[in-house]
Coordinates of C-alpha atoms in Angstrom, one line a residue:
M1 CA 5.8 11.5 22.9
T2 CA 7.4 8.9 25.1
T3 CA 10.2 6.6 24.0
K4 CA 7.9 3.7 23.8
E5 CA 5.4 5.7 21.7
K6 CA 8.3 6.8 19.4
L7 CA 9.4 3.1 19.0
L8 CA 5.8 2.1 18.1
H9 CA 5.5 4.9 15.5
I10 CA 8.9 4.2 13.9
S11 CA 8.1 0.5 13.9
F12 CA 4.7 1.0 12.4
Q13 CA 6.3 3.0 9.6
T14 CA 8.9 0.4 9.1
F15 CA 6.5 -2.5 9.0
L16 CA 4.1 -0.5 6.8
N17 CA 6.8 0.3 4.3
N18 CA 8.8 -2.9 4.3
G19 CA 6.3 -5.6 5.5
Y20 CA 6.6 -8.0 8.4
E21 CA 8.8 -10.6 6.7
N22 CA 11.2 -8.0 5.2
T23 CA 11.7 -6.2 8.6
S24 CA 14.3 -7.5 11.0
M25 CA 14.8 -6.5 14.6
N26 CA 18.1 -5.0 13.5
D27 CA 16.2 -2.8 11.0
L28 CA 13.9 -1.7 13.8
V29 CA 16.7 -1.0 16.2
K30 CA 18.6 1.0 13.6
A31 CA 15.5 3.0 12.7
S32 CA 14.8 3.8 16.3
G33 CA 18.3 5.2 17.0
L34 CA 18.4 3.4 20.3
S35 CA 21.0 0.8 21.4
K36 CA 19.9 -2.8 21.2
G37 CA 19.7 -3.1 24.9
A38 CA 17.5 0.0 25.2
F39 CA 15.3 -1.3 22.4
Y40 CA 14.9 -4.7 23.8
H41 CA 14.0 -3.2 27.2
Y42 CA 10.7 -2.1 25.6
Y43 CA 10.0 -5.0 23.3
P44 CA 11.6 -8.4 23.7
N45 CA 11.0 -9.6 20.2
K46 CA 9.6 -8.8 16.8
Q47 CA 6.3 -10.6 17.4
A48 CA 5.6 -8.6 20.6
L49 CA 6.5 -5.3 18.9
Y50 CA 4.3 -6.2 15.8
A51 CA 1.3 -7.0 18.1
A52 CA 1.8 -3.7 19.8
V53 CA 1.9 -1.9 16.5
I54 CA -1.2 -3.7 15.2
N55 CA -3.1 -2.9 18.4
T56 CA -2.1 0.7 18.4
Y57 CA -2.3 1.6 14.7
F58 CA -4.9 -0.7 13.4
L59 CA -7.2 -2.0 16.1
S60 CA -7.4 1.3 18.0
Y61 CA -9.2 2.8 14.9
Y62 CA -11.8 0.1 15.2
Q63 CA -12.0 -0.2 19.0
N64 CA -12.2 3.4 19.9
I65 CA -15.3 4.3 17.8
P66 CA -17.8 6.3 19.9
W67 CA -20.7 3.8 19.2
E68 CA -23.1 5.6 21.6
S69 CA -22.9 8.7 19.4
F70 CA -24.2 6.7 16.4
E71 CA -27.3 5.4 18.2
K72 CA -29.5 8.4 18.2
I73 CA -28.6 10.2 14.9
S74 CA -30.3 10.2 11.6
F75 CA -29.2 8.1 8.7
N76 CA -27.8 11.1 6.9
E77 CA -25.8 12.1 10.0
L78 CA -24.6 8.5 10.3
E79 CA -23.5 8.4 6.7
I80 CA -21.5 11.6 7.2
K81 CA -19.8 10.1 10.2
I82 CA -18.9 7.0 8.2
K83 CA -17.6 9.1 5.3
S84 CA -15.5 11.1 7.8
F85 CA -14.1 8.0 9.4
Y86 CA -12.9 6.7 6.0
I87 CA -11.6 10.0 4.8
N88 CA -9.6 10.6 8.0
F89 CA -8.4 7.0 7.9
V90 CA -7.1 7.4 4.3
Q91 CA -5.4 10.7 5.1
S92 CA -3.6 9.3 8.2
I93 CA -2.4 6.2 6.4
S94 CA -1.3 8.2 3.3
A95 CA 0.7 10.6 5.5
I96 CA 3.0 7.9 6.9
S97 CA 3.3 5.3 4.1
N98 CA 5.5 5.5 1.0
N99 CA 2.8 3.7 -1.0
G100 CA -0.3 4.9 0.7
L101 CA -3.1 2.4 0.9
A102 CA -1.2 -0.4 -1.0
N103 CA 1.0 -0.8 2.1
Y104 CA -1.9 -0.6 4.4
Y105 CA -3.7 -3.5 2.6
I106 CA -0.5 -5.5 2.7
M107 CA -0.1 -4.9 6.4
F108 CA -3.8 -5.6 7.0
F109 CA -3.5 -9.0 5.5
E110 CA -0.2 -9.7 7.2
A111 CA -1.8 -8.8 10.5
S112 CA -4.5 -11.5 9.9
K113 CA -1.6 -14.0 9.6
Y114 CA 0.7 -12.8 12.4
H115 CA -1.7 -11.4 15.0
P116 CA -4.2 -14.0 16.0
E117 CA -6.9 -11.7 17.5
F118 CA -6.9 -9.3 14.6
I119 CA -9.6 -10.7 12.4
G120 CA -12.0 -11.2 15.4
E121 CA -11.6 -7.6 16.4
I122 CA -12.2 -6.4 12.8
Q123 CA -15.3 -8.6 12.7
K124 CA -16.6 -7.0 15.9
F125 CA -16.3 -3.6 14.4
Y126 CA -18.2 -4.5 11.2
F127 CA -20.9 -6.4 13.1
K128 CA -21.5 -3.3 15.3
L129 CA -21.5 -0.9 12.4
H130 CA -23.8 -3.2 10.4
K131 CA -26.2 -3.4 13.3
I132 CA -26.3 0.3 13.9
L133 CA -26.9 0.9 10.1
E134 CA -29.6 -1.7 10.0
R135 CA -31.4 -0.2 13.0
T136 CA -31.2 3.3 11.6
I137 CA -32.4 2.3 8.2
Q138 CA -35.3 0.3 9.7
K139 CA -36.2 3.2 12.0
E140 CA -36.3 5.6 9.0
N141 CA -38.0 3.0 6.8
L142 CA -35.3 3.4 4.1
N143 CA -34.8 1.0 1.2
I144 CA -31.0 0.7 1.7
N145 CA -29.0 -2.5 2.2
P146 CA -26.5 -1.9 5.1
L147 CA -24.0 -4.3 3.6
S148 CA -24.2 -2.6 0.2
L149 CA -23.5 0.7 2.0
L150 CA -20.5 -0.7 3.8
S151 CA -19.2 -2.3 0.6
K152 CA -19.4 1.1 -1.1
Y153 CA -17.0 2.6 1.4
E154 CA -14.7 -0.3 1.4
G155 CA -14.8 -0.1 -2.4
L156 CA -13.8 3.5 -2.3
L157 CA -10.7 2.5 -0.3
F158 CA -9.8 0.0 -3.0
W159 CA -10.5 2.7 -5.6
L160 CA -8.1 5.0 -3.9
L161 CA -5.5 2.3 -3.9
I162 CA -5.7 1.9 -7.6
F163 CA -6.2 5.6 -8.3
P164 CA -4.4 7.5 -5.5
D165 CA -4.6 10.9 -7.2
R166 CA -8.3 10.9 -7.4
K167 CA -10.5 12.6 -4.8
I168 CA -13.3 10.8 -3.0

């Protein structure tokens, strides 16, 4: 892992556990173990670092979906891929956050405030996923509402926030 990648990871954990407003550049520099000069060499300010963290640890989940692999599979296979995405997502967030999904939701909403492109990128993800679900459901002539299906999985994330010890 490069120094820049380590800084991003440490900063992600710090923002995730403390929030944007409660994290200062001094907190980030201290957590990194670097001198201020070395730290600022990589990121000139908190906003630039936060944008890099959001792009790496949030938007990359949504932007790096292999959409082509969803186009020619059955509905059952597609649902398995969606479940896998959510389960892996929950596990990766839980592994690095003191409060699991609670902090993820806080950071998600903070990102919508402090990172202007964030909501648009999230919308693109859901539009693509909805369209693929819709086409697959129509092709197989199923009586399933794509939005209800997506809501089910988002609801499971919320359920895991409230009841973190329960299994999906």
